PDB file of C-alpha atoms and ligand atoms in Angstrom:
ATOM      1  CA  MET A   1      31.491  -3.707  38.474  1.00  0.00           C
ATOM      2  CA  GLU A   2      31.784  -0.811  35.980  1.00  0.00           C
ATOM      3  CA  PRO A   3      28.610   1.294  35.755  1.00  0.00           C
ATOM      4  CA  LEU A   4      27.038   0.876  32.309  1.00  0.00           C
ATOM      5  CA  ASP A   5      24.609   3.092  30.409  1.00  0.00           C
ATOM      6  CA  LEU A   6      21.983   0.665  29.121  1.00  0.00           C
ATOM      7  CA  ASN A   7      20.985   3.202  26.444  1.00  0.00           C
ATOM      8  CA  ARG A   8      24.465   3.178  24.913  1.00  0.00           C
ATOM      9  CA  MET A   9      25.148  -0.503  24.459  1.00  0.00           C
ATOM     10  CA  PRO A  10      26.675  -1.687  21.197  1.00  0.00           C
ATOM     11  CA  VAL A  11      23.812  -2.864  18.973  1.00  0.00           C
ATOM     12  CA  HIS A  12      26.079  -5.596  17.625  1.00  0.00           C
ATOM     13  CA  LEU A  13      28.888  -7.141  19.685  1.00  0.00           C
ATOM     14  CA  ALA A  14      31.361  -9.477  17.981  1.00  0.00           C
ATOM     15  CA  VAL A  15      33.857 -11.659  19.862  1.00  0.00           C
ATOM     16  CA  ILE A  16      37.019 -13.535  18.911  1.00  0.00           C
ATOM     17  CA  MET A  17      37.198 -16.109  21.700  1.00  0.00           C
ATOM     18  CA  ASP A  18      40.920 -16.860  21.852  1.00  0.00           C
ATOM     19  CA  GLY A  19      43.270 -18.522  24.308  1.00  0.00           C
ATOM     20  CA  ASN A  20      41.478 -21.759  25.208  1.00  0.00           C
ATOM     21  CA  GLY A  21      44.509 -23.847  24.272  1.00  0.00           C
ATOM     22  CA  ARG A  22      46.973 -21.682  26.198  1.00  0.00           C
ATOM     23  CA  TRP A  23      44.678 -21.623  29.232  1.00  0.00           C
ATOM     24  CA  ALA A  24      44.750 -25.435  29.285  1.00  0.00           C
ATOM     25  CA  GLN A  25      48.459 -25.801  28.544  1.00  0.00           C
ATOM     26  CA  GLN A  26      49.358 -23.396  31.370  1.00  0.00           C
ATOM     27  CA  ARG A  27      47.522 -25.798  33.701  1.00  0.00           C
ATOM     28  CA  MET A  28      49.007 -28.977  32.192  1.00  0.00           C
ATOM     29  CA  LEU A  29      45.539 -29.881  30.911  1.00  0.00           C
ATOM     30  CA  LYS A  30      44.508 -31.086  27.461  1.00  0.00           C
ATOM     31  CA  ARG A  31      43.544 -28.323  24.992  1.00  0.00           C
ATOM     32  CA  VAL A  32      40.058 -29.796  24.804  1.00  0.00           C
ATOM     33  CA  VAL A  33      39.552 -28.969  28.491  1.00  0.00           C
ATOM     34  CA  GLY A  34      40.266 -25.340  27.576  1.00  0.00           C
ATOM     35  CA  HIS A  35      37.509 -25.453  24.955  1.00  0.00           C
ATOM     36  CA  GLN A  36      35.124 -27.016  27.485  1.00  0.00           C
ATOM     37  CA  ARG A  37      35.828 -24.199  29.936  1.00  0.00           C
ATOM     38  CA  GLY A  38      35.512 -21.765  27.017  1.00  0.00           C
ATOM     39  CA  ALA A  39      31.981 -23.034  26.400  1.00  0.00           C
ATOM     40  CA  GLU A  40      31.118 -22.007  29.990  1.00  0.00           C
ATOM     41  CA  THR A  41      32.319 -18.468  29.201  1.00  0.00           C
ATOM     42  CA  VAL A  42      30.114 -18.539  26.081  1.00  0.00           C
ATOM     43  CA  LYS A  43      27.085 -19.255  28.300  1.00  0.00           C
ATOM     44  CA  MET A  44      27.904 -16.286  30.538  1.00  0.00           C
ATOM     45  CA  VAL A  45      28.469 -13.861  27.644  1.00  0.00           C
ATOM     46  CA  VAL A  46      25.282 -14.927  25.828  1.00  0.00           C
ATOM     47  CA  GLU A  47      23.246 -14.511  29.015  1.00  0.00           C
ATOM     48  CA  GLN A  48      24.803 -11.140  29.863  1.00  0.00           C
ATOM     49  CA  ALA A  49      24.553  -9.741  26.334  1.00  0.00           C
ATOM     50  CA  SER A  50      20.879 -10.612  26.116  1.00  0.00           C
ATOM     51  CA  GLN A  51      20.217  -9.173  29.592  1.00  0.00           C
ATOM     52  CA  LEU A  52      22.058  -5.941  28.748  1.00  0.00           C
ATOM     53  CA  GLY A  53      19.880  -5.420  25.669  1.00  0.00           C
ATOM     54  CA  ILE A  54      22.534  -6.138  23.022  1.00  0.00           C
ATOM     55  CA  LYS A  55      20.574  -7.003  19.873  1.00  0.00           C
ATOM     56  CA  TYR A  56      23.198  -9.005  17.971  1.00  0.00           C
ATOM     57  CA  LEU A  57      26.020 -11.150  19.361  1.00  0.00           C
ATOM     58  CA  THR A  58      28.402 -12.822  16.914  1.00  0.00           C
ATOM     59  CA  LEU A  59      30.926 -15.385  18.148  1.00  0.00           C
ATOM     60  CA  PHE A  60      33.907 -16.687  16.159  1.00  0.00           C
ATOM     61  CA  ALA A  61      33.519 -20.339  17.176  1.00  0.00           C
ATOM     62  CA  PHE A  62      35.467 -22.119  14.406  1.00  0.00           C
ATOM     63  CA  SER A  63      37.486 -20.593  11.571  1.00  0.00           C
ATOM     64  CA  SER A  64      38.044 -21.908   8.034  1.00  0.00           C
ATOM     65  CA  GLU A  65      41.687 -22.313   9.103  1.00  0.00           C
ATOM     66  CA  ASN A  66      40.822 -24.326  12.261  1.00  0.00           C
ATOM     67  CA  TRP A  67      40.238 -27.424  10.077  1.00  0.00           C
ATOM     68  CA  SER A  68      44.016 -27.835   9.931  1.00  0.00           C
ATOM     69  CA  ARG A  69      44.236 -28.481  13.700  1.00  0.00           C
ATOM     70  CA  PRO A  70      44.852 -32.087  14.886  1.00  0.00           C
ATOM     71  CA  ALA A  71      41.857 -34.274  13.928  1.00  0.00           C
ATOM     72  CA  LEU A  72      41.206 -35.125  17.580  1.00  0.00           C
ATOM     73  CA  GLU A  73      40.840 -31.455  18.519  1.00  0.00           C
ATOM     74  CA  VAL A  74      38.580 -30.749  15.519  1.00  0.00           C
ATOM     75  CA  ARG A  75      36.364 -33.703  16.465  1.00  0.00           C
ATOM     76  CA  ALA A  76      36.229 -32.573  20.092  1.00  0.00           C
ATOM     77  CA  LEU A  77      35.272 -29.020  19.060  1.00  0.00           C
ATOM     78  CA  MET A  78      32.497 -30.294  16.773  1.00  0.00           C
ATOM     79  CA  ALA A  79      31.183 -32.542  19.561  1.00  0.00           C
ATOM     80  CA  LEU A  80      31.297 -29.638  22.010  1.00  0.00           C
ATOM     81  CA  LEU A  81      29.395 -27.382  19.618  1.00  0.00           C
ATOM     82  CA  LYS A  82      26.717 -29.978  19.108  1.00  0.00           C
ATOM     83  CA  LYS A  83      26.394 -30.539  22.852  1.00  0.00           C
ATOM     84  CA  TYR A  84      26.243 -26.795  23.556  1.00  0.00           C
ATOM     85  CA  ILE A  85      23.565 -26.135  20.938  1.00  0.00           C
ATOM     86  CA  ARG A  86      21.468 -29.098  22.109  1.00  0.00           C
ATOM     87  CA  GLN A  87      21.760 -28.182  25.783  1.00  0.00           C
ATOM     88  CA  GLU A  88      21.228 -24.470  25.358  1.00  0.00           C
ATOM     89  CA  THR A  89      18.258 -24.393  22.968  1.00  0.00           C
ATOM     90  CA  ALA A  90      15.733 -24.527  25.838  1.00  0.00           C
ATOM     91  CA  ARG A  91      17.455 -21.546  27.468  1.00  0.00           C
ATOM     92  CA  MET A  92      17.478 -19.687  24.116  1.00  0.00           C
ATOM     93  CA  MET A  93      13.705 -20.191  23.980  1.00  0.00           C
ATOM     94  CA  ARG A  94      13.286 -18.855  27.538  1.00  0.00           C
ATOM     95  CA  LYS A  95      15.483 -15.838  26.733  1.00  0.00           C
ATOM     96  CA  ASN A  96      13.827 -15.227  23.333  1.00  0.00           C
ATOM     97  CA  ILE A  97      17.208 -15.624  21.529  1.00  0.00           C
ATOM     98  CA  ARG A  98      17.380 -16.578  17.855  1.00  0.00           C
ATOM     99  CA  TYR A  99      20.208 -18.731  16.453  1.00  0.00           C
ATOM    100  CA  ASN A 100      21.952 -17.804  13.217  1.00  0.00           C
ATOM    101  CA  VAL A 101      25.042 -19.269  11.516  1.00  0.00           C
ATOM    102  CA  ILE A 102      27.574 -17.742   9.136  1.00  0.00           C
ATOM    103  CA  GLY A 103      30.365 -19.627   7.385  1.00  0.00           C
ATOM    104  CA  ASN A 104      30.654 -22.555   5.073  1.00  0.00           C
ATOM    105  CA  ARG A 105      28.109 -24.968   6.511  1.00  0.00           C
ATOM    106  CA  SER A 106      28.772 -27.569   3.827  1.00  0.00           C
ATOM    107  CA  ASP A 107      32.168 -28.249   5.528  1.00  0.00           C
ATOM    108  CA  LEU A 108      30.490 -29.207   8.819  1.00  0.00           C
ATOM    109  CA  PRO A 109      29.684 -32.843   9.740  1.00  0.00           C
ATOM    110  CA  ASP A 110      26.070 -33.892   8.996  1.00  0.00           C
ATOM    111  CA  ASP A 111      25.163 -34.391  12.659  1.00  0.00           C
ATOM    112  CA  VAL A 112      26.320 -30.855  13.531  1.00  0.00           C
ATOM    113  CA  ASN A 113      24.304 -29.450  10.620  1.00  0.00           C
ATOM    114  CA  GLU A 114      21.210 -31.383  11.737  1.00  0.00           C
ATOM    115  CA  THR A 115      21.561 -30.015  15.283  1.00  0.00           C
ATOM    116  CA  LEU A 116      22.016 -26.502  13.888  1.00  0.00           C
ATOM    117  CA  ASP A 117      18.984 -26.804  11.587  1.00  0.00           C
ATOM    118  CA  SER A 118      16.831 -27.931  14.467  1.00  0.00           C
ATOM    119  CA  ALA A 119      18.043 -25.115  16.777  1.00  0.00           C
ATOM    120  CA  ILE A 120      17.638 -22.508  14.025  1.00  0.00           C
ATOM    121  CA  SER A 121      14.103 -23.591  13.179  1.00  0.00           C
ATOM    122  CA  GLN A 122      13.062 -23.910  16.862  1.00  0.00           C
ATOM    123  CA  THR A 123      14.278 -20.393  17.643  1.00  0.00           C
ATOM    124  CA  ALA A 124      13.259 -18.786  14.311  1.00  0.00           C
ATOM    125  CA  GLY A 125      10.264 -16.995  15.821  1.00  0.00           C
ATOM    126  CA  ASN A 126      12.235 -15.476  18.724  1.00  0.00           C
ATOM    127  CA  THR A 127      12.382 -11.685  18.640  1.00  0.00           C
ATOM    128  CA  GLY A 128      15.140 -10.934  21.177  1.00  0.00           C
ATOM    129  CA  MET A 129      18.897 -11.121  20.623  1.00  0.00           C
ATOM    130  CA  VAL A 130      20.264 -12.763  17.465  1.00  0.00           C
ATOM    131  CA  LEU A 131      23.130 -15.110  18.388  1.00  0.00           C
ATOM    132  CA  THR A 132      25.275 -15.702  15.302  1.00  0.00           C
ATOM    133  CA  LEU A 133      27.842 -18.500  15.411  1.00  0.00           C
ATOM    134  CA  ALA A 134      30.647 -18.158  12.872  1.00  0.00           C
ATOM    135  CA  LEU A 135      31.433 -21.776  11.944  1.00  0.00           C
ATOM    136  CA  SER A 136      33.954 -22.782   9.303  1.00  0.00           C
ATOM    137  CA  TYR A 137      34.011 -19.052   8.706  1.00  0.00           C
ATOM    138  CA  GLY A 138      36.678 -16.935   7.019  1.00  0.00           C
ATOM    139  CA  GLY A 139      36.268 -13.331   5.910  1.00  0.00           C
ATOM    140  CA  ARG A 140      38.146 -13.746   2.635  1.00  0.00           C
ATOM    141  CA  GLN A 141      36.195 -16.905   1.831  1.00  0.00           C
ATOM    142  CA  GLU A 142      32.948 -15.041   2.551  1.00  0.00           C
ATOM    143  CA  LEU A 143      34.001 -12.121   0.319  1.00  0.00           C
ATOM    144  CA  SER A 144      35.076 -14.276  -2.609  1.00  0.00           C
ATOM    145  CA  ALA A 145      31.880 -16.366  -2.380  1.00  0.00           C
ATOM    146  CA  ALA A 146      29.840 -13.123  -2.352  1.00  0.00           C
ATOM    147  CA  ALA A 147      31.767 -11.857  -5.398  1.00  0.00           C
ATOM    148  CA  ALA A 148      30.924 -15.125  -7.194  1.00  0.00           C
ATOM    149  CA  ARG A 149      27.207 -14.703  -6.363  1.00  0.00           C
ATOM    150  CA  VAL A 150      27.301 -11.101  -7.604  1.00  0.00           C
ATOM    151  CA  ALA A 151      28.984 -12.252 -10.845  1.00  0.00           C
ATOM    152  CA  ARG A 152      26.324 -14.926 -11.363  1.00  0.00           C
ATOM    153  CA  ASP A 153      23.521 -12.386 -10.951  1.00  0.00           C
ATOM    154  CA  VAL A 154      25.218  -9.997 -13.366  1.00  0.00           C
ATOM    155  CA  LEU A 155      25.592 -12.827 -15.910  1.00  0.00           C
ATOM    156  CA  ALA A 156      21.965 -13.799 -15.399  1.00  0.00           C
ATOM    157  CA  GLY A 157      20.980 -10.183 -16.054  1.00  0.00           C
ATOM    158  CA  THR A 158      19.267  -9.725 -12.666  1.00  0.00           C
ATOM    159  CA  LEU A 159      21.900  -7.278 -11.367  1.00  0.00           C
ATOM    160  CA  SER A 160      23.467  -4.332 -13.147  1.00  0.00           C
ATOM    161  CA  PRO A 161      27.174  -3.655 -12.389  1.00  0.00           C
ATOM    162  CA  ASP A 162      26.180  -0.005 -11.838  1.00  0.00           C
ATOM    163  CA  ALA A 163      23.847  -1.075  -9.022  1.00  0.00           C
ATOM    164  CA  ILE A 164      26.655  -2.643  -6.924  1.00  0.00           C
ATOM    165  CA  THR A 165      26.823  -0.175  -4.041  1.00  0.00           C
ATOM    166  CA  THR A 166      28.367  -1.042  -0.678  1.00  0.00           C
ATOM    167  CA  GLU A 167      24.835  -1.763   0.625  1.00  0.00           C
ATOM    168  CA  VAL A 168      24.044  -4.089  -2.281  1.00  0.00           C
ATOM    169  CA  PHE A 169      27.383  -5.894  -2.003  1.00  0.00           C
ATOM    170  CA  GLY A 170      26.910  -6.207   1.776  1.00  0.00           C
ATOM    171  CA  SER A 171      23.581  -7.931   1.199  1.00  0.00           C
ATOM    172  CA  TYR A 172      25.411 -10.719  -0.702  1.00  0.00           C
ATOM    173  CA  LEU A 173      27.559 -11.545   2.354  1.00  0.00           C
ATOM    174  CA  ASP A 174      26.654 -14.230   4.908  1.00  0.00           C
ATOM    175  CA  THR A 175      25.845 -11.379   7.282  1.00  0.00           C
ATOM    176  CA  GLY A 176      23.292  -9.790   4.901  1.00  0.00           C
ATOM    177  CA  GLY A 177      20.523  -8.477   7.156  1.00  0.00           C
ATOM    178  CA  LEU A 178      22.778  -7.999  10.210  1.00  0.00           C
ATOM    179  CA  PRO A 179      24.082  -4.526  11.071  1.00  0.00           C
ATOM    180  CA  ASP A 180      27.886  -4.150  11.162  1.00  0.00           C
ATOM    181  CA  PRO A 181      29.430  -4.807  14.597  1.00  0.00           C
ATOM    182  CA  ASP A 182      29.849  -1.715  16.768  1.00  0.00           C
ATOM    183  CA  PHE A 183      32.327  -3.399  19.083  1.00  0.00           C
ATOM    184  CA  LEU A 184      34.781  -6.302  18.773  1.00  0.00           C
ATOM    185  CA  ILE A 185      36.386  -7.997  21.767  1.00  0.00           C
ATOM    186  CA  ARG A 186      39.373 -10.311  21.297  1.00  0.00           C
ATOM    187  CA  THR A 187      40.789 -12.199  24.251  1.00  0.00           C
ATOM    188  CA  SER A 188      44.262 -13.684  24.947  1.00  0.00           C
ATOM    189  CA  GLY A 189      46.478 -10.741  23.999  1.00  0.00           C
ATOM    190  CA  GLU A 190      46.661 -11.300  20.239  1.00  0.00           C
ATOM    191  CA  MET A 191      46.069  -8.065  18.342  1.00  0.00           C
ATOM    192  CA  ARG A 192      44.812  -9.408  15.050  1.00  0.00           C
ATOM    193  CA  ILE A 193      41.540  -9.716  13.171  1.00  0.00           C
ATOM    194  CA  SER A 194      42.467 -13.222  11.916  1.00  0.00           C
ATOM    195  CA  ASN A 195      40.167 -13.251   8.883  1.00  0.00           C
ATOM    196  CA  PHE A 196      37.040 -12.431  10.932  1.00  0.00           C
ATOM    197  CA  LEU A 197      34.316 -10.186   9.411  1.00  0.00           C
ATOM    198  CA  LEU A 198      36.824  -8.314   7.217  1.00  0.00           C
ATOM    199  CA  TRP A 199      34.211  -6.209   5.413  1.00  0.00           C
ATOM    200  CA  GLN A 200      31.908  -5.680   8.390  1.00  0.00           C
ATOM    201  CA  LEU A 201      34.593  -4.442  10.833  1.00  0.00           C
ATOM    202  CA  ALA A 202      35.378  -1.298   8.767  1.00  0.00           C
ATOM    203  CA  TYR A 203      34.251   1.135  11.524  1.00  0.00           C
ATOM    204  CA  THR A 204      34.083  -1.223  14.487  1.00  0.00           C
ATOM    205  CA  GLU A 205      35.674  -0.210  17.796  1.00  0.00           C
ATOM    206  CA  LEU A 206      38.299  -2.813  18.713  1.00  0.00           C
ATOM    207  CA  TYR A 207      39.108  -4.053  22.221  1.00  0.00           C
ATOM    208  CA  PHE A 208      41.898  -6.422  23.164  1.00  0.00           C
ATOM    209  CA  THR A 209      42.474  -8.027  26.550  1.00  0.00           C
ATOM    210  CA  GLU A 210      45.292 -10.272  27.772  1.00  0.00           C
ATOM    211  CA  THR A 211      42.808 -12.574  29.529  1.00  0.00           C
ATOM    212  CA  ASN A 212      42.367 -16.026  27.996  1.00  0.00           C
ATOM    213  CA  TRP A 213      38.785 -16.828  26.989  1.00  0.00           C
ATOM    214  CA  PRO A 214      38.083 -19.379  29.790  1.00  0.00           C
ATOM    215  CA  ASP A 215      39.085 -16.719  32.367  1.00  0.00           C
ATOM    216  CA  PHE A 216      36.983 -13.928  30.802  1.00  0.00           C
ATOM    217  CA  THR A 217      34.487 -12.916  33.514  1.00  0.00           C
ATOM    218  CA  ILE A 218      31.332 -10.800  33.830  1.00  0.00           C
ATOM    219  CA  ASN A 219      33.522  -8.063  35.346  1.00  0.00           C
ATOM    220  CA  GLU A 220      35.802  -8.104  32.312  1.00  0.00           C
ATOM    221  CA  LEU A 221      32.835  -7.968  29.961  1.00  0.00           C
ATOM    222  CA  HIS A 222      31.441  -4.942  31.798  1.00  0.00           C
ATOM    223  CA  LYS A 223      34.886  -3.295  31.785  1.00  0.00           C
ATOM    224  CA  ALA A 224      35.101  -3.764  28.004  1.00  0.00           C
ATOM    225  CA  LEU A 225      31.581  -2.365  27.484  1.00  0.00           C
ATOM    226  CA  ALA A 226      32.386   0.642  29.710  1.00  0.00           C
ATOM    227  CA  ASP A 227      35.456   1.249  27.539  1.00  0.00           C
ATOM    228  CA  PHE A 228      33.228   1.155  24.429  1.00  0.00           C
ATOM    229  CA  GLN A 229      30.893   3.706  26.018  1.00  0.00           C
ATOM    230  CA  SER A 230      33.814   6.060  26.676  1.00  0.00           C
ATOM    231  CA  ARG A 231      34.772   6.191  22.996  1.00  0.00           C
ATOM    232  CA  GLU A 232      33.697   8.751  20.416  1.00  0.00           C
ATOM    233  CA  ARG A 233      32.712   7.131  17.142  1.00  0.00           C
ATOM    234  CA  ARG A 234      33.346   9.513  14.265  1.00  0.00           C
ATOM    235  CA  PHE A 235      32.873   7.388  11.104  1.00  0.00           C
ATOM    236  CA  GLY A 236      35.331   9.672   9.271  1.00  0.00           C
ATOM    237  CA  LYS A 237      33.733  12.926  10.474  1.00  0.00           C
ATOM    238  CA  THR A 238      35.285  15.560  12.739  1.00  0.00           C
ATOM    239  CA  SER A 239      34.783  15.613  16.481  1.00  0.00           C
ATOM    240  CA  ASP A 240      32.901  18.920  16.095  1.00  0.00           C
ATOM    241  CA  GLN A 241      30.457  17.474  13.607  1.00  0.00           C
ATOM    242  CA  ILE A 242      29.730  14.585  15.978  1.00  0.00           C
ATOM    243  CA  SER A 243      29.193  16.794  19.053  1.00  0.00           C
ATOM    244  CA  LYS A 244      26.828  19.048  17.089  1.00  0.00           C
ATOM    245  CA  GLY A 245      24.944  15.995  15.875  1.00  0.00           C
ATOM    246  CA  ALA A 246      25.596  16.927  12.250  1.00  0.00           C
ATOM    247  CA  THR A 247      24.566  14.227   9.811  1.00  0.00           C
ATOM    248  CA  TYR A 248      26.397  15.491   6.716  1.00  0.00           C
TER     249      TYR A 248
HETATM  250  C1  FPP B   1      40.448 -20.286  20.327  1.00  0.00           C
HETATM  251  O1  FPP B   1      41.308 -20.818  21.307  1.00  0.00           O
HETATM  252  C2  FPP B   1      39.166 -20.894  20.367  1.00  0.00           C
HETATM  253  C3  FPP B   1      38.639 -21.719  19.394  1.00  0.00           C
HETATM  254  C4  FPP B   1      39.376 -22.110  18.188  1.00  0.00           C
HETATM  255  C5  FPP B   1      37.317 -22.304  19.526  1.00  0.00           C
HETATM  256  C6  FPP B   1      36.307 -21.518  20.286  1.00  0.00           C
HETATM  257  C7  FPP B   1      35.366 -22.475  20.897  1.00  0.00           C
HETATM  258  C8  FPP B   1      34.802 -22.345  22.098  1.00  0.00           C
HETATM  259  C9  FPP B   1      34.925 -21.158  22.947  1.00  0.00           C
HETATM  260  C10 FPP B   1      33.966 -23.430  22.688  1.00  0.00           C
HETATM  261  C11 FPP B   1      32.783 -23.858  21.954  1.00  0.00           C
HETATM  262  C12 FPP B   1      32.001 -22.786  21.320  1.00  0.00           C
HETATM  263  C13 FPP B   1      30.682 -22.601  21.490  1.00  0.00           C
HETATM  264  C14 FPP B   1      29.961 -21.574  20.710  1.00  0.00           C
HETATM  265  C15 FPP B   1      29.936 -23.394  22.456  1.00  0.00           C
HETATM  266  P1  FPP B   1      42.653 -21.512  20.832  1.00  0.00           P
HETATM  267  O2  FPP B   1      42.450 -22.971  20.880  1.00  0.00           O
HETATM  268  O3  FPP B   1      43.049 -20.957  19.503  1.00  0.00           O
HETATM  269  O4  FPP B   1      43.640 -21.036  21.943  1.00  0.00           O
HETATM  270  P2  FPP B   1      45.209 -20.873  21.773  1.00  0.00           P
HETATM  271  O5  FPP B   1      45.427 -19.740  20.809  1.00  0.00           O
HETATM  272  O6  FPP B   1      45.652 -20.532  23.155  1.00  0.00           O
HETATM  273  O7  FPP B   1      45.748 -22.171  21.275  1.00  0.00           O
END
């Protein structure tokens, strides 16, 4: 396995878990089986990320656009989510992990929301990794909803248009309170952002692998993190400024 520097882990790791359907189809299995195997990869990544000291892990579990999939697949994904959250809450308690959700929760079935509420409140006092599930999430939807909230506050007189800095606007997003991701992994060979965290990914290091999500292993995760650690993050500055530790 790649040697990793535990002092240089991404603070916030985001993942687009793609390729469950293709993994299943390549094996003449139903797409749902791919999602079930994908949930096993989720368990591994959550466990590893928390063990490696990553503070925030955000998983794109269901997009705003995924509602247009066949009803059977949507139902199976919702059932799988509910089962995962129920089964894993005890482990989250043992590992001191806190659940968080971003996305349009009012789209989700009541039973899924009840399971989420219970998991969120049970884990609310945990101080270790924050596991954010993006559910019925779309970056453009998040941005337009935030713009509407900003407009309401301006109309109500509680926010001045001159006060809308990037920090203030960021606090109106679903991710308000979370740092921006340092590293994004997308599996299955697609090189797109697909409406995920559009605002928050501005300076994120991107990593794409051909591996489908159910086949993504600990070794692959470590390889991706080693790649992150080999990169120089400049945030618009010069290489010289970074190596001299300049903060201007
Ligand atoms: C993308 O594969 C994956 C999804 C739309 C759902 C992700 C869900 C899981 C990994 C399982 C449940 C999640 C949790 C948090 C327990 P795809 O179906 O788009 O694959 P394809 O592009 O090959 O069709």
